Every structure is written in C-alpha cells, then in structure tokens.
XYZ file of C-alpha atoms in Angstrom:
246
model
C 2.933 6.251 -3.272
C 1.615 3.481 -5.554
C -1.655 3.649 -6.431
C -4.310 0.561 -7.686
C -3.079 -0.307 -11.502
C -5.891 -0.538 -14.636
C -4.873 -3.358 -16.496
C -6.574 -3.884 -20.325
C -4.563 -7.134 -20.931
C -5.242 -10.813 -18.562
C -1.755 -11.386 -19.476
C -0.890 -8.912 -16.650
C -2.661 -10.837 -14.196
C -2.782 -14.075 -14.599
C 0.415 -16.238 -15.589
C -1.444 -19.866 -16.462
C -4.649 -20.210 -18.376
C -5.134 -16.899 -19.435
C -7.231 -18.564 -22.222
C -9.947 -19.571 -19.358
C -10.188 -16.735 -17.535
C -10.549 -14.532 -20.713
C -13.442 -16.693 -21.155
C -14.721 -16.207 -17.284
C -14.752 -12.570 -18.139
C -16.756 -12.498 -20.839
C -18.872 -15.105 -18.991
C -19.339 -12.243 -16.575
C -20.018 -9.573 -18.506
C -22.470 -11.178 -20.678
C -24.254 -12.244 -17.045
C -23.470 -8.788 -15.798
C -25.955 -7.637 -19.255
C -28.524 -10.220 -18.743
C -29.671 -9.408 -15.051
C -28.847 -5.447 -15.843
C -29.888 -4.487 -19.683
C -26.285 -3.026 -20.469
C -22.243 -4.315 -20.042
C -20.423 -3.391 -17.280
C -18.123 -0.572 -17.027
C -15.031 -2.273 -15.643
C -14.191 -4.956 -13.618
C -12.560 -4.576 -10.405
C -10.323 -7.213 -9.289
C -8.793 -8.751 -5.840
C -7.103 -11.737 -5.036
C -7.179 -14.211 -2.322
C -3.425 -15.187 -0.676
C -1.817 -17.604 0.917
C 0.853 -17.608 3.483
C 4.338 -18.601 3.051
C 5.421 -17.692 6.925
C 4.600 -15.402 9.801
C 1.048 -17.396 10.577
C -0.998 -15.254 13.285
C 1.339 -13.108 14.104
C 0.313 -9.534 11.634
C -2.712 -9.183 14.505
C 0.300 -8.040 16.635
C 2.292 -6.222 14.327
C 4.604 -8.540 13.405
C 5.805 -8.953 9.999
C 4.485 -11.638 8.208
C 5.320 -13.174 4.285
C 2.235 -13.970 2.216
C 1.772 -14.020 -1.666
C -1.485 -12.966 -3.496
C -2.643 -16.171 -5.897
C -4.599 -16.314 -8.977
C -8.106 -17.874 -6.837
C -9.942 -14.016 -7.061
C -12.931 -12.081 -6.648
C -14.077 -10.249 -9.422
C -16.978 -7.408 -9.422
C -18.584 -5.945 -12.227
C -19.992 -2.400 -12.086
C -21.787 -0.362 -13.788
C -23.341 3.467 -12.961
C -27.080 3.661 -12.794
C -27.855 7.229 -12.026
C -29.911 6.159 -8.952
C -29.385 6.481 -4.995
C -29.228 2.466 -4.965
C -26.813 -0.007 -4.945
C -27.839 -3.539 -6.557
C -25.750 -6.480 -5.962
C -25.765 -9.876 -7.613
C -23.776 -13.063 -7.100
C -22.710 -15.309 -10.440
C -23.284 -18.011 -7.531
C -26.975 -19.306 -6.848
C -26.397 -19.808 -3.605
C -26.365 -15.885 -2.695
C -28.938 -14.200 -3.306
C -29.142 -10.805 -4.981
C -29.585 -7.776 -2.853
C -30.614 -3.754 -3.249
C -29.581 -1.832 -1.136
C -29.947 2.917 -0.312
C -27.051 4.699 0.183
C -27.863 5.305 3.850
C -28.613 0.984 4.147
C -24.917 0.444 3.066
C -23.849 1.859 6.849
C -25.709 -0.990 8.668
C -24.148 -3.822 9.355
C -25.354 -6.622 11.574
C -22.649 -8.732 12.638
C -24.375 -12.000 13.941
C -26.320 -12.055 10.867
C -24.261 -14.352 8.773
C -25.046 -12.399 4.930
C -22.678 -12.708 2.798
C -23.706 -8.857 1.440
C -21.898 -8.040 4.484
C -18.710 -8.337 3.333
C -19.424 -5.532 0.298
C -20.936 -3.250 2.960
C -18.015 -3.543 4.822
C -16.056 -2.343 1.881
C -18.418 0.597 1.556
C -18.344 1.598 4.408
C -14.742 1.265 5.534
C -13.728 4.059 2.401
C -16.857 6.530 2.583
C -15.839 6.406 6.567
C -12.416 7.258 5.629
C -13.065 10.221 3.206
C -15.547 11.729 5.483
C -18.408 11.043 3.059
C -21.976 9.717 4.004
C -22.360 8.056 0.150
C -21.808 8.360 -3.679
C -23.588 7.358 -6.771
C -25.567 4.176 -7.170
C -24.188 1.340 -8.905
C -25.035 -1.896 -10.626
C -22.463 -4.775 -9.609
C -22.311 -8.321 -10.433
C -19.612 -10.411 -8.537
C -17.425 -13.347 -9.167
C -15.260 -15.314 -6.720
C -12.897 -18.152 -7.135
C -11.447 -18.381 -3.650
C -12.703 -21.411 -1.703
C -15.140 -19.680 0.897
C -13.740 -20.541 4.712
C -10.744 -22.205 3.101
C -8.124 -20.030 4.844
C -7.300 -18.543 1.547
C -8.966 -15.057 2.339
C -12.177 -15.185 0.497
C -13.327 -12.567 2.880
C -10.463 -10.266 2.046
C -10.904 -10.396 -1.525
C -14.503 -9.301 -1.621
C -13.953 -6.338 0.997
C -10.690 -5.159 -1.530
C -12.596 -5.347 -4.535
C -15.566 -3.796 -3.584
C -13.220 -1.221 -2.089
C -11.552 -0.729 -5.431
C -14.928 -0.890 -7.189
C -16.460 1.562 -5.245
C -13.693 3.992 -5.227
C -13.158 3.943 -9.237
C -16.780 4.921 -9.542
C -16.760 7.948 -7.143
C -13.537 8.872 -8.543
C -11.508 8.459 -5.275
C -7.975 7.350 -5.683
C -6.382 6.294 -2.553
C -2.497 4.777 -2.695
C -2.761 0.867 -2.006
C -1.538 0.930 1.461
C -4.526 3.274 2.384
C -6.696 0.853 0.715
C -5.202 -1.957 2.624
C -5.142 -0.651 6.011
C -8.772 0.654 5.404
C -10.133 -2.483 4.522
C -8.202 -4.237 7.301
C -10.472 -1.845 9.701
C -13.585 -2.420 7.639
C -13.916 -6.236 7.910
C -14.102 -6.135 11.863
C -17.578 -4.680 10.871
C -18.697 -8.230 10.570
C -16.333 -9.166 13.763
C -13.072 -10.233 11.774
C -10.613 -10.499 13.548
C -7.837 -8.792 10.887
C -4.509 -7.689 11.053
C -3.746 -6.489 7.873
C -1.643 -9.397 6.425
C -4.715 -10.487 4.161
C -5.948 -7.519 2.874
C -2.049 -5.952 2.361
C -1.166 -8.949 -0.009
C -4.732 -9.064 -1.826
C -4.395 -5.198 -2.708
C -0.355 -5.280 -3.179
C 0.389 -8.331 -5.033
C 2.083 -8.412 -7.964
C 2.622 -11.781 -10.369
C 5.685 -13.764 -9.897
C 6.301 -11.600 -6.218
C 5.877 -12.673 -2.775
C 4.942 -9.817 -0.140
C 7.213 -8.917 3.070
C 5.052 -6.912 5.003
C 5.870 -4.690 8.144
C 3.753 -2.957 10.535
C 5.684 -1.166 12.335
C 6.766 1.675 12.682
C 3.783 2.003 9.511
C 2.099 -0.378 7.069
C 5.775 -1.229 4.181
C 5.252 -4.011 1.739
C 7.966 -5.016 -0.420
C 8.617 -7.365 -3.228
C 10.048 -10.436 -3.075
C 10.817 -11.978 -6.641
C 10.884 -15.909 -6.953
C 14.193 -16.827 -8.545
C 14.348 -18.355 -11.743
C 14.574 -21.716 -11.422
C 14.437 -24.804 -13.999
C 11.930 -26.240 -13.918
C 9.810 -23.071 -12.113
C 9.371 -22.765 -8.378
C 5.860 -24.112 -7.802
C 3.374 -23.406 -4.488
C 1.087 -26.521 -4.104
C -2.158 -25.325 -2.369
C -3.932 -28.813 -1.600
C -7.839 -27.782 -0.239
C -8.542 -30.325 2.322
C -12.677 -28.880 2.197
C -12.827 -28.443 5.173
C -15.097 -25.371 6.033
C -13.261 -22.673 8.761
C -16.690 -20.569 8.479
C -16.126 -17.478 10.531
C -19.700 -17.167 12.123
C-alpha cells in the first residue's frame, strides 16, 4: 500500500512557478518563526481538486474522476513539548487558537470556526488508532484554495492537518486510510462527504487525473494526460461566488 511521500524538492509538486511558491515557503516559515521563536519542522501539504466528471455521485458510491490542482493548504509544525496544540492562520481574518489535547475532541457543528476543520482532522486519526491524544504542537497554516469555491478548501485543511498530525506522532497510515478517514472526519462539522474530495487531495500526483471507485473498497488509479502540443490545459474560471457550507 502507498503511503504519504516526503518531498525535499517544489519541483515535485508544483509544475508552474515553482520560483513563487519557493518564495511562499520561506514566507511561511519565516512567519511560522516570528509568532513561535523557532522554524518549523516540516511542512505538511494538501491540495484542493477539481472535478473533471462524476459530479455528486461519490456520496453513493459511484465512481467519480477528479484531479488534485496546485491551489493548496499548507501547515507548518513544529513540537513544543507541551499538552497544547497552538494554531495560527497566515490569514488575518482567522484568528489564532490554543487548544488541550482533550479540547481537540469537541466539535460544535453550528458554530461556524474555521479551527473546526483542523479538529476534525485530529480527531478523525486519534479516533481511528484508538488513541485519546499525542504530543503538542506548534502549527502555522497556509491556504490557497478559494474558501466556498467548490474547489475543496475544506478537504485540504482536514488532509493536511491529518498528515501533519500523523508525521508528528509517528503514525504512518497508507493514503487510502488517510482518505477514507478524513472523509468520516469532516461530517464532524456536518459535511456532507463522500470521499471523492479528500481521495484526490491525499492521492494526487502531478500531471495525473484520479479514477476513483468505491466499491467493492476505496481504488484510485492514475490517469496520465497525454502529451499533447501545445499541453492539455484545465481552465478553472472563479466566478466568487461564495457556496459557504454553514
């Protein structure tokens, strides 16, 4: 079973402006050091998708065809030898958060918080080990996916906090574990999720679209874009428009 890849080159993420997001990084770590006192560990990334076909249809187990894009959420983390968990946003619109071990299992859905989300990543893995909590972390997080722009903003944050949180308890679950548990974990906050979004966010590879079945169990496989001259392009126009989920 394939498990989450470590990356130490953009290059294997990102096939246009690699030059700007190396500079986004380092953007975030030097903000991750400001607010905390030291640099982050790693960075843990997921992206957003979109859909190609198969719209509504994963919610009953039908397969669907989405592709991960380079929009993302990004979370820095770093161990701080506490029983907390703090929480920042690179955006000033959310603000930071601390949180206990024991807090991170509360979730009030008609509260619309957008610290929500990271609990629900939290939760959804210590729920699946069988574990009430792990060490306390420092975290910083970047997104790029338009929030309520039907490009699964939602679905990025749950992944990466899933992937962030499992890296620092050393837990190292294959990626369709990962996916189905975060598919679970985001109807904490009343989502409701079939798996399409969360499959292609934690799957995705560059230059691949996803072909995912459900049935008879979770099977995602690769479908390369053909070479093509020029390249096969995806325009993703954002009309603005708001879908907020609450």
């Amino acid at each position: 079973m394939s498990h989450a890849p470590t990356v130490n080159s953009l290059s294997n993420i990102y096939s246009l402006n690699v030059e700007a997001q190396s500079k986004r990084y380092a953007q975030l770590e030097s903000r991750f050091a400001e607010i905390y006192g030291a640099k982050p560990d790693f960075i843990a990334r997921a992206p957003g998708r979109v859909n190609v076909i198969g719209e509504h249809i994963d919610y009953c187990g039908f397969p669907v065809f989405p592709m991960a894009i380079a929009p993302d959420t990004l979370i820095a983390v770093r161990t701080n030898n506490t029983d907390c968990i703090q929480i920042a946003n690179a955006s000033p619109k959310y603000p930071a958060r601390k949180f206990s071990l024991a807090d991170l299992f509360t979730i009030d859905s008609t509260v619309h918080e957008w610290s929500n989300y990271f609990k629900c990543g939290y939760r959804g893995l210590f729920e699946h080990v069988g574990r009430t909590g792990g060490k306390g972390f420092d975290a910083l997080l970047d997104g790029t996916v338009p929030a309520g722009g039907g490009l699964s903003s939602s679905a990025a944050f749950v992944c990466a906090t899933e992937l962030a949180v499992q890296r620092v308890n050393g837990i190292d679950l294959p990626q369709t574990e990962l996916a189905l548990i975060a598919a679970s974990a985001e109807r904490y906050v009343g989502v409701n999720s079939g798996g399409m979004d969360q499959t292609a966010s934690i799957m995705g590879q560059q230059g691949s679209a996803l072909f995912i079945e459900f049935d008879p169990e979770l099977k995602a496989t690769l479908v390369k874009m053909p070479d093509a001259d020029p390249p096969l392009a995806f325009i993703i126009a954002n009309t603005l428009v708001v879908s907020d989920k609450h």
